[in-house]
Amino acid sequence: MVVELKEYTDLASQLEAMERDGYLYFPGVLNSDEIAELRKCMDETEPIAENRDSYSTSEGGQLLGKFQGGGFFLKHIKVAFNRSPVFLKYIDRSPLIELAEAMHGEDCHIIGSTAWITGEGRPDQQLHSDWVPVPLPADVLADSRVKLPIFATTAFYYLDDVTEELGPTKIIPGSHKSGRVPGDDTTWNGQEAQSILCNAGDVVIFRSEIWHRGSRSTSKDNRYLLQVFYANRMVTQKFPPYPHGFRLNKEILAQATPRQLRLLGHHEGGVYD
């Protein structure tokens, strides 16, 4: 099955869709030059072990990182915004940043960013949620009076035309209202996971609670994907190396705009500061 990708152009409708469906689709955010620039930057960026980057090849086993097994090409670069000004540009890309600030507050920030290349043979993932901040019974969440804040989201910048062979992300629309992680379940509310099939340059953003998984790639082509993770200010930023090794790249600091600096953690003082 394939996810229905419907475009909502006004902010009010976008917020309604995130509340109702748990995800949102933005077609044609990137042009061909931007796609090519991002892919080139991903190819040229080398993994760093202390950053918790991952790397494996199709010829050998796992060389670096947490993804076990190897046997397929993988490059997963953490804190991508700190590796190149090319990646930095996309932490506040319109129209995603306007939505992020409407969902998470005008003082929101990013909690991470990854550049991700995967090749043929990448296996199916188990259905999972990234984070369920407020576990609740599903009947409570079904009550129209109950509206949970959106604490964290992930924006997926697709740099390929995504087919079933390329190993698309699969989601269960509305499953953020399950109030729990999927565990061993493969369906929710009668629905199975559905493929996100879209074009290079499109963006899909979804809530941390939604049930989703990566799927097996049988294509000879690599899949290129940029992720940006947004959250409310009170959600901790997750920038390795831990616990105190992370430092912002001086080149990044020198050119970051005030909005980008805030997204990177340069906040005004608050109650817990």
Coordinates of C-alpha atoms in Angstrom, one line a residue:
M1 CA 0.0 0.0 0.0
V2 CA 1.1 3.6 -0.7
V3 CA 0.6 6.6 1.6
E4 CA -1.7 9.3 0.3
L5 CA 0.4 12.4 -0.1
K6 CA -1.8 15.4 -0.1
E7 CA -0.4 19.0 -0.1
Y8 CA -1.7 21.5 2.3
T9 CA -0.6 25.1 1.5
D10 CA -1.9 27.1 4.5
L11 CA -0.5 26.8 8.0
A12 CA -3.8 26.1 9.7
S13 CA -4.5 23.1 7.4
Q14 CA -1.0 21.9 7.9
L15 CA -1.3 21.9 11.7
E16 CA -4.7 20.1 11.4
A17 CA -3.1 17.4 9.3
M18 CA -0.2 16.9 11.8
E19 CA -2.8 16.5 14.5
R20 CA -5.1 14.2 12.5
D21 CA -2.7 12.2 10.4
G22 CA 0.7 12.6 12.1
Y23 CA 2.5 13.5 8.9
L24 CA 2.6 16.2 6.2
Y25 CA 3.9 16.3 2.6
F26 CA 5.7 19.2 0.9
P27 CA 6.2 18.6 -2.9
G28 CA 9.1 20.2 -4.8
V29 CA 10.9 21.9 -1.9
L30 CA 14.3 21.4 -3.5
N31 CA 15.4 22.2 -7.1
S32 CA 17.7 20.0 -9.2
D33 CA 20.8 22.1 -8.3
E34 CA 20.1 21.8 -4.6
I35 CA 19.6 18.0 -4.9
A36 CA 22.8 17.6 -6.8
E37 CA 24.7 19.8 -4.3
L38 CA 23.4 17.8 -1.3
R39 CA 24.2 14.4 -2.9
K40 CA 27.7 15.6 -3.7
C41 CA 28.2 16.8 -0.1
M42 CA 27.0 13.5 1.3
D43 CA 29.4 11.6 -1.0
E44 CA 32.3 13.8 0.1
T45 CA 31.6 13.8 3.9
E46 CA 33.7 11.3 5.7
P47 CA 32.3 9.4 8.8
I48 CA 33.7 10.1 12.2
A49 CA 33.6 7.4 14.8
E50 CA 33.3 9.7 17.9
N51 CA 30.3 11.4 16.2
R52 CA 28.6 8.0 16.3
D53 CA 28.5 8.0 12.5
S54 CA 27.9 4.6 10.8
Y55 CA 29.6 3.2 7.7
S56 CA 29.6 -0.2 6.0
T57 CA 30.2 -1.5 2.5
S58 CA 28.6 -4.1 0.3
E59 CA 31.8 -6.1 -0.1
G60 CA 32.7 -6.3 3.6
G61 CA 31.1 -6.1 7.0
Q62 CA 30.3 -3.3 9.3
L63 CA 33.2 -0.9 9.6
L64 CA 31.8 1.8 11.9
G65 CA 28.7 2.5 13.9
K66 CA 25.7 0.9 15.4
F67 CA 24.0 -0.7 12.4
Q68 CA 24.9 -4.3 12.8
G69 CA 25.7 -6.8 10.1
G70 CA 27.0 -4.9 7.1
G71 CA 26.6 -6.6 3.7
F72 CA 25.2 -3.4 2.1
F73 CA 26.5 0.1 1.6
L74 CA 25.7 2.5 4.4
K75 CA 26.9 6.0 5.3
H76 CA 25.0 7.6 8.2
I77 CA 26.5 11.0 9.2
K78 CA 25.3 12.5 12.5
V79 CA 25.3 16.3 13.3
A80 CA 25.3 16.9 9.6
F81 CA 24.7 20.6 10.1
N82 CA 28.1 20.9 11.8
R83 CA 30.0 19.2 8.9
S84 CA 29.3 21.6 6.0
P85 CA 27.5 24.9 5.3
V86 CA 25.6 23.0 2.6
F87 CA 23.8 21.0 5.3
L88 CA 23.3 24.0 7.6
K89 CA 21.1 25.7 5.0
Y90 CA 18.4 23.1 5.5
I91 CA 17.8 23.5 9.2
D92 CA 15.6 26.6 8.6
R93 CA 14.4 25.9 5.1
S94 CA 11.0 27.3 4.2
P95 CA 8.2 26.2 4.4
L96 CA 9.4 23.6 7.0
I97 CA 10.8 26.1 9.5
E98 CA 7.5 28.0 9.7
L99 CA 5.6 24.8 10.4
A100 CA 8.2 23.7 13.0
E101 CA 7.9 27.0 14.9
A102 CA 4.1 26.8 14.8
M103 CA 4.2 23.2 16.2
H104 CA 7.1 23.5 18.7
G105 CA 7.1 27.2 19.5
E106 CA 9.0 30.2 18.2
D107 CA 11.9 29.2 20.6
C108 CA 12.1 25.7 19.1
H109 CA 15.4 24.1 18.1
I110 CA 16.9 21.2 16.3
I111 CA 17.8 18.0 18.2
G112 CA 19.8 16.5 15.4
S113 CA 20.4 16.2 11.7
T114 CA 21.7 13.3 9.6
A115 CA 22.9 12.7 6.1
W116 CA 22.0 9.1 5.1
I117 CA 23.0 7.0 2.1
T118 CA 21.9 3.4 1.9
G119 CA 22.5 0.8 -0.8
E120 CA 21.1 -2.5 -2.2
G121 CA 20.5 -5.1 0.4
R122 CA 19.5 -2.8 3.3
P123 CA 17.0 -5.1 5.2
D124 CA 13.6 -4.3 6.5
Q125 CA 13.4 -2.5 9.8
Q126 CA 11.0 -3.4 12.6
L127 CA 8.0 -1.1 12.9
H128 CA 8.8 1.4 15.7
S129 CA 8.2 4.9 17.1
D130 CA 11.0 7.3 17.5
W131 CA 9.6 8.6 20.8
V132 CA 6.2 8.5 22.6
P133 CA 6.6 11.3 25.2
V134 CA 3.1 10.8 26.7
P135 CA 1.9 7.2 26.6
L136 CA -1.9 7.1 27.0
P137 CA -4.7 4.6 26.2
A138 CA -5.9 5.0 22.7
D139 CA -9.5 5.7 23.8
V140 CA -8.2 8.8 25.7
L141 CA -6.5 10.1 22.6
A142 CA -9.6 9.4 20.5
D143 CA -11.5 11.9 22.7
S144 CA -11.7 15.2 20.7
R145 CA -11.1 17.2 23.9
V146 CA -7.6 15.7 24.1
K147 CA -4.9 17.3 22.1
L148 CA -1.3 16.4 22.8
P149 CA 1.5 18.9 22.1
I150 CA 3.8 17.9 19.2
F151 CA 7.1 17.5 21.1
A152 CA 9.4 16.3 18.3
T153 CA 9.3 15.8 14.5
T154 CA 11.5 14.6 11.7
A155 CA 11.7 16.2 8.3
F156 CA 12.8 13.8 5.5
Y157 CA 14.4 15.6 2.5
Y158 CA 14.2 13.0 -0.4
L159 CA 17.0 13.3 -2.9
D160 CA 15.8 10.5 -5.2
D161 CA 12.6 9.5 -6.9
V162 CA 11.5 6.9 -4.4
T163 CA 10.3 3.6 -5.6
E164 CA 9.4 0.3 -3.8
E165 CA 12.8 -1.1 -5.1
L166 CA 14.7 1.8 -3.4
G167 CA 13.5 0.9 0.0
P168 CA 10.9 3.6 1.0
T169 CA 10.1 4.7 4.5
K170 CA 6.7 3.1 5.5
I171 CA 4.3 4.7 8.0
I172 CA 0.9 3.9 9.5
P173 CA -1.1 7.2 9.2
G174 CA -2.8 8.2 12.4
S175 CA -0.8 5.7 14.5
H176 CA 0.5 8.6 16.6
K177 CA -2.9 8.3 18.4
S178 CA -2.1 4.7 19.5
G179 CA -0.6 6.2 22.6
R180 CA 2.2 3.6 22.6
V181 CA 5.1 2.0 20.8
P182 CA 4.1 -0.8 18.3
G183 CA 6.1 -3.6 20.0
D184 CA 5.5 -6.7 17.9
D185 CA 2.4 -5.3 16.2
T186 CA 2.5 -4.9 12.5
T187 CA -0.9 -3.1 12.1
W188 CA -2.8 -0.4 13.9
N189 CA -6.5 0.3 13.6
G190 CA -6.7 -2.2 10.8
Q191 CA -4.0 -0.5 8.8
E192 CA -0.6 -1.9 7.7
A193 CA 2.5 0.2 7.1
Q194 CA 2.3 2.2 3.8
S195 CA 5.1 3.3 1.5
I196 CA 6.1 6.9 1.0
L197 CA 6.6 7.1 -2.7
C198 CA 7.6 10.6 -3.8
N199 CA 9.9 12.6 -6.0
A200 CA 13.4 13.9 -5.5
G201 CA 13.1 17.3 -3.9
D202 CA 10.0 16.4 -1.9
V203 CA 9.9 16.6 1.9
V204 CA 7.8 14.6 4.4
I205 CA 7.7 15.5 8.0
F206 CA 6.1 13.4 10.8
R207 CA 5.6 13.3 14.5
S208 CA 7.9 11.2 16.7
E209 CA 5.0 9.0 17.9
I210 CA 4.0 7.7 14.4
W211 CA 4.7 4.0 13.7
H212 CA 7.1 3.7 10.8
R213 CA 10.0 1.6 9.5
G214 CA 12.6 1.5 6.7
S215 CA 12.1 -1.2 4.1
R216 CA 14.4 -3.5 2.1
S217 CA 16.2 -2.0 -0.8
T218 CA 16.5 -4.2 -4.0
S219 CA 17.7 -1.3 -6.3
K220 CA 21.2 -1.1 -7.7
D221 CA 21.0 2.6 -6.9
N222 CA 21.8 4.2 -3.5
R223 CA 19.2 6.2 -1.7
Y224 CA 20.1 9.7 -0.5
L225 CA 18.2 11.2 2.4
L226 CA 18.7 14.3 4.6
Q227 CA 16.9 14.4 8.0
V228 CA 16.4 17.3 10.3
F229 CA 14.9 16.7 13.8
Y230 CA 12.9 19.5 15.4
A231 CA 11.7 19.8 19.0
N232 CA 10.3 22.0 21.7
R233 CA 13.0 24.0 23.5
M234 CA 12.8 21.9 26.6
V235 CA 13.7 18.7 24.7
T236 CA 17.4 18.1 25.0
Q237 CA 19.6 18.6 22.0
K238 CA 21.5 15.4 21.0
F239 CA 24.8 16.4 19.4
P240 CA 27.6 13.8 19.8
P241 CA 30.3 13.2 20.8
Y242 CA 29.0 12.8 24.4
P243 CA 29.1 13.9 27.1
H244 CA 31.0 17.1 26.6
G245 CA 32.9 16.7 23.3
F246 CA 30.6 18.5 20.9
R247 CA 31.7 21.9 19.7
L248 CA 30.1 24.0 16.9
N249 CA 32.3 24.3 13.8
K250 CA 33.8 27.8 13.7
E251 CA 33.0 28.0 10.0
I252 CA 29.3 27.2 10.8
L253 CA 29.2 29.7 13.6
A254 CA 30.7 32.5 11.4
Q255 CA 27.9 32.3 8.8
A256 CA 24.9 31.1 10.8
T257 CA 21.9 33.6 10.9
P258 CA 20.3 34.6 14.2
R259 CA 17.5 32.1 13.5
Q260 CA 20.0 29.3 12.7
L261 CA 21.9 30.1 15.9
R262 CA 18.8 29.8 17.9
L263 CA 18.0 26.4 16.3
L264 CA 21.5 25.3 17.2
G265 CA 20.9 26.2 20.8
H266 CA 21.8 29.8 21.3
H267 CA 18.7 30.7 23.3
E268 CA 17.8 33.6 25.5
G269 CA 17.9 32.9 29.2
G270 CA 14.9 31.0 30.6
V271 CA 13.6 29.5 33.9
Y272 CA 16.0 26.5 33.8
D273 CA 19.1 28.3 32.4

